[in-house]
Short mmCIF file of C-alpha atoms in Angstrom, two decimals:
data_model
loop_
_atom_site.label_atom_id
_atom_site.label_comp_id
_atom_site.label_asym_id
_atom_site.label_seq_id
_atom_site.Cartn_x
_atom_site.Cartn_y
_atom_site.Cartn_z
CA UNK D 47 -165.49 -146.13 80.96
CA UNK D 48 -167.00 -145.73 84.42
CA UNK D 49 -164.11 -146.06 86.88
CA UNK D 50 -166.35 -145.67 89.94
CA UNK D 51 -169.58 -147.60 89.84
CA UNK D 52 -172.64 -147.40 92.03
CA UNK D 53 -174.73 -150.08 90.45
CA UNK D 54 -177.87 -149.63 92.49
CA UNK D 55 -179.59 -146.35 91.63
CA UNK D 56 -181.82 -146.37 94.68
CA UNK D 57 -182.28 -147.90 98.12
CA UNK D 58 -185.22 -147.75 100.51
CA UNK D 59 -184.90 -148.70 104.19
CA UNK D 60 -187.00 -148.43 107.32
CA UNK D 61 -186.09 -145.85 109.94
CA UNK D 62 -183.84 -147.37 112.59
CA UNK D 63 -182.51 -150.10 110.32
CA UNK D 64 -179.12 -150.27 108.64
CA UNK D 65 -178.50 -148.71 105.22
CA UNK D 66 -175.69 -150.25 103.16
CA UNK D 67 -174.57 -148.34 100.09
CA UNK D 68 -172.11 -150.07 97.80
CA UNK D 69 -169.46 -148.79 95.43
CA UNK D 70 -166.98 -150.51 93.12
CA UNK D 71 -163.94 -149.08 91.38
CA UNK D 72 -161.70 -150.28 88.60
CA UNK D 73 -158.66 -147.99 88.71
CA UNK D 74 -155.85 -149.45 90.84
CA UNK D 75 -154.29 -145.99 91.16
CA UNK D 76 -157.11 -144.82 93.40
CA UNK D 77 -155.91 -144.70 96.98
CA UNK D 78 -158.35 -142.37 98.69
CA UNK D 79 -162.09 -142.73 98.81
CA UNK D 80 -164.84 -140.40 99.92
CA UNK D 81 -168.58 -140.35 100.33
CA UNK D 82 -170.64 -137.24 99.68
CA UNK D 83 -174.28 -136.60 100.42
CA UNK D 84 -176.43 -134.33 98.28
CA UNK D 85 -179.85 -132.87 99.00
CA UNK D 86 -181.92 -131.34 96.16
CA UNK D 87 -180.92 -127.78 95.25
CA UNK D 88 -177.76 -128.02 97.35
CA UNK D 89 -174.16 -128.87 96.55
CA UNK D 90 -172.68 -132.18 97.72
CA UNK D 91 -171.37 -132.21 101.29
CA UNK D 92 -168.52 -134.36 102.53
CA UNK D 93 -169.55 -137.24 104.72
CA UNK D 94 -166.64 -139.58 105.40
CA UNK D 95 -163.43 -140.77 103.78
CA UNK D 96 -160.98 -143.64 103.92
CA UNK D 97 -157.40 -144.08 102.84
CA UNK D 98 -156.28 -147.26 101.13
CA UNK D 99 -154.02 -148.07 104.07
CA UNK D 100 -157.12 -148.68 106.18
CA UNK D 101 -160.04 -151.05 105.78
CA UNK D 102 -162.49 -149.27 108.03
CA UNK D 103 -163.27 -145.76 109.15
CA UNK D 104 -166.05 -144.80 111.53
CA UNK D 105 -167.69 -141.47 112.31
CA UNK D 106 -170.77 -141.62 114.48
CA UNK D 107 -173.53 -143.43 112.65
CA UNK D 108 -171.45 -143.68 109.47
CA UNK D 109 -168.86 -146.36 108.75
CA UNK D 110 -167.01 -146.92 105.52
CA UNK D 111 -165.44 -150.28 104.72
CA UNK D 112 -162.80 -150.79 102.06
CA UNK D 113 -161.92 -154.11 100.44
CA UNK D 114 -158.93 -153.36 98.24
CA UNK D 115 -158.60 -156.83 96.78
CA UNK D 116 -162.20 -156.67 95.58
CA UNK D 117 -161.96 -152.97 94.71
CA UNK D 118 -165.11 -152.46 96.69
CA UNK D 119 -166.24 -150.07 99.38
CA UNK D 120 -169.43 -149.68 101.28
CA UNK D 121 -171.04 -147.06 103.48
CA UNK D 122 -173.05 -148.25 106.46
CA UNK D 123 -175.51 -145.95 108.19
CA UNK D 124 -176.76 -147.21 111.54
CA UNK D 125 -179.40 -146.41 112.59
CA UNK D 126 -180.91 -144.81 109.49
CA UNK D 127 -182.95 -141.66 110.00
CA UNK D 128 -185.43 -139.89 107.68
CA UNK D 129 -183.01 -136.96 107.44
CA UNK D 130 -180.52 -139.30 105.79
CA UNK D 131 -182.74 -139.40 102.70
CA UNK D 132 -180.54 -137.94 99.97
CA UNK D 133 -178.35 -138.89 97.02
CA UNK D 134 -175.05 -140.46 98.09
CA UNK D 135 -172.02 -140.24 95.84
CA UNK D 136 -168.96 -142.42 96.12
CA UNK D 137 -165.76 -140.73 94.93
CA UNK D 138 -162.15 -141.73 94.49
CA UNK D 139 -158.85 -139.98 93.94
CA UNK D 140 -155.20 -140.81 93.51
CA UNK D 141 -153.29 -139.07 96.27
CA UNK D 142 -150.04 -140.66 95.17
CA UNK D 143 -150.46 -138.99 91.77
CA UNK D 144 -150.91 -135.61 93.38
CA UNK D 145 -154.39 -135.29 92.00
CA UNK D 146 -156.14 -135.21 95.33
CA UNK D 147 -158.57 -132.58 94.13
CA UNK D 148 -159.51 -134.50 91.02
CA UNK D 149 -162.27 -136.74 92.22
CA UNK D 150 -163.88 -139.42 90.10
CA UNK D 151 -167.50 -139.81 91.17
CA UNK D 152 -170.00 -142.58 90.81
CA UNK D 153 -173.46 -141.78 89.50
CA UNK D 154 -174.99 -141.74 92.97
CA UNK D 155 -177.51 -143.74 94.95
CA UNK D 156 -180.81 -142.25 96.09
CA UNK D 157 -181.46 -143.34 99.66
CA UNK D 158 -184.99 -143.10 101.04
CA UNK D 159 -185.52 -143.74 104.74
CA UNK D 160 -189.14 -144.50 105.57
CA UNK D 161 -190.48 -143.26 108.92
CA UNK N 105 -166.86 -118.63 107.58
CA UNK N 106 -168.76 -118.13 104.32
CA UNK N 107 -169.08 -121.14 102.05
CA UNK N 108 -168.46 -121.49 98.35
CA UNK N 109 -170.55 -119.01 96.39
CA UNK N 110 -171.58 -119.57 92.80
CA UNK N 111 -173.30 -117.12 90.48
CA UNK N 112 -175.65 -117.13 88.74
CA UNK N 113 -177.73 -119.89 90.31
CA UNK N 114 -179.91 -120.36 87.25
CA UNK N 115 -179.58 -119.31 83.64
CA UNK N 116 -181.08 -120.10 80.28
CA UNK N 117 -179.16 -119.80 77.03
CA UNK N 118 -179.72 -120.82 73.42
CA UNK N 119 -177.53 -123.00 71.26
CA UNK N 120 -174.46 -121.26 69.94
CA UNK N 121 -174.26 -118.73 72.75
CA UNK N 122 -171.57 -118.65 75.37
CA UNK N 123 -171.81 -118.53 79.13
CA UNK N 124 -169.55 -117.53 82.01
CA UNK N 125 -170.04 -118.91 85.51
CA UNK N 126 -168.40 -117.51 88.60
CA UNK N 127 -167.18 -119.11 91.81
CA UNK N 128 -165.87 -117.58 95.03
CA UNK N 129 -164.10 -120.17 97.19
CA UNK N 130 -164.00 -120.36 100.94
CA UNK N 131 -161.64 -117.75 102.32
CA UNK N 132 -158.12 -119.14 102.44
CA UNK N 133 -158.77 -121.92 99.96
CA UNK N 134 -156.50 -121.68 96.94
CA UNK N 135 -157.69 -124.72 95.01
CA UNK N 136 -160.86 -124.45 92.96
CA UNK N 137 -162.26 -127.25 90.86
CA UNK N 138 -165.30 -127.50 88.61
CA UNK N 139 -167.65 -130.41 88.04
CA UNK N 140 -170.55 -131.00 85.69
CA UNK N 141 -173.53 -132.93 87.00
CA UNK N 142 -176.02 -134.49 84.62
CA UNK N 143 -178.67 -137.12 85.37
CA UNK N 144 -177.06 -139.72 83.15
CA UNK N 145 -173.38 -139.19 84.00
CA UNK N 146 -173.27 -138.10 87.61
CA UNK N 147 -170.52 -135.66 88.55
CA UNK N 148 -167.73 -135.30 86.05
CA UNK N 149 -164.50 -133.44 86.65
CA UNK N 150 -163.91 -130.45 84.38
CA UNK N 151 -160.72 -128.83 85.69
CA UNK N 152 -158.89 -127.64 88.76
CA UNK N 153 -157.03 -124.41 89.38
CA UNK N 154 -154.46 -123.67 92.03
CA UNK N 155 -152.68 -120.34 92.37
CA UNK N 156 -154.05 -119.15 89.02
CA UNK N 157 -152.71 -122.21 87.18
CA UNK N 158 -154.70 -125.08 85.76
CA UNK N 159 -153.40 -128.11 87.64
CA UNK N 160 -155.70 -130.86 86.39
CA UNK N 161 -158.06 -131.22 83.46
CA UNK N 162 -160.88 -133.62 82.70
CA UNK N 163 -162.01 -135.03 79.38
CA UNK N 164 -164.10 -132.17 78.08
CA UNK N 165 -163.81 -130.39 74.72
CA UNK N 166 -161.94 -127.14 74.36
CA UNK N 167 -165.24 -125.23 74.42
CA UNK N 168 -164.98 -125.56 78.19
CA UNK N 169 -162.38 -123.28 79.72
CA UNK N 170 -161.64 -121.64 83.00
CA UNK N 171 -159.38 -119.33 84.86
CA UNK N 172 -158.51 -118.32 88.38
CA UNK N 173 -157.74 -114.87 89.64
CA UNK N 174 -155.18 -113.77 92.21
CA UNK N 175 -157.87 -113.69 94.91
CA UNK N 176 -158.62 -117.37 94.14
CA UNK N 177 -161.99 -116.57 92.59
CA UNK N 178 -162.60 -118.64 89.49
CA UNK N 179 -164.68 -118.47 86.34
CA UNK N 180 -165.54 -121.10 83.83
CA UNK N 181 -166.67 -120.39 80.30
CA UNK N 182 -168.51 -122.54 77.82
CA UNK N 183 -168.55 -121.33 74.23
CA UNK N 184 -170.79 -122.39 71.35
CA UNK N 185 -173.31 -123.95 73.67
CA UNK N 186 -174.93 -127.26 72.76
CA UNK N 187 -178.12 -128.81 74.09
CA UNK N 188 -176.04 -131.43 75.89
CA UNK N 189 -174.34 -128.74 77.95
CA UNK N 190 -177.50 -128.37 80.01
CA UNK N 191 -176.39 -129.39 83.48
CA UNK N 192 -175.66 -128.34 87.01
CA UNK N 193 -172.17 -126.89 87.20
CA UNK N 194 -170.60 -127.27 90.60
CA UNK N 195 -167.61 -125.45 91.94
CA UNK N 196 -165.61 -126.83 94.85
CA UNK N 197 -162.79 -125.36 96.89
CA UNK N 198 -160.10 -127.01 98.93
CA UNK N 199 -157.38 -125.96 101.31
CA UNK N 200 -155.08 -128.25 99.35
CA UNK N 201 -154.12 -130.45 102.29
CA UNK N 202 -153.12 -133.86 101.02
CA UNK N 203 -156.35 -135.42 102.13
CA UNK N 204 -158.44 -132.27 102.06
CA UNK N 205 -162.01 -132.85 101.12
CA UNK N 206 -163.79 -130.60 98.68
CA UNK N 207 -166.37 -128.04 99.75
CA UNK N 208 -169.01 -127.56 97.10
CA UNK N 209 -171.14 -124.58 96.22
CA UNK N 210 -174.84 -124.93 95.41
CA UNK N 211 -174.15 -124.92 91.70
CA UNK N 212 -175.22 -123.01 88.62
CA UNK N 213 -178.09 -124.64 86.74
CA UNK N 214 -177.62 -124.06 83.01
CA UNK N 215 -180.39 -124.79 80.54
CA UNK N 216 -179.59 -124.65 76.84
CA UNK N 217 -182.57 -124.32 74.50
#
């Protein structure tokens, strides 16, 4: 049972435009959400996170939105740059359960930003 | 500060063999967790160690085991290898703050023939 779902395996956008990456979750115990970026032959690197007490968190060109009622979050990248081309993983954890290091990941979305 | 170091980076084994992978966390990080990445399943949590004790465990068979040493370095072992064990094994360390993100190594690519 996939508790974190990234239903679109890939996304292609033009440089300078907005990239919107979506993620859905099913486990109500999740209360902390993260996005990781992964380049080939490298480990995932942390991008941005959001706690369930917030509905938005912004860091430069990256903004994550959380809709708890819909169990949905999205990552917005504005403006998109060719260097953003990578696989993006959505992840969730249950801080209230003490398992903050046990992340449940989605399968990832491959983002391609065209010059 | 040095990042998470995993060895070996690549290895090839045959079915039935066993393998041991090593992970050195970021200095000062006491939590080490392991993930398996496969094309079909994404990243799946294997287990987490903190202060030499297994704190969390994922849904993997007992062939997958791990340990952590007093210097926080960790090893994971897979016995009786199967073809389906071919994957990228990622180690991540954390400073165990409540909202501490994980810092991943580059992974160990295991191929089982």
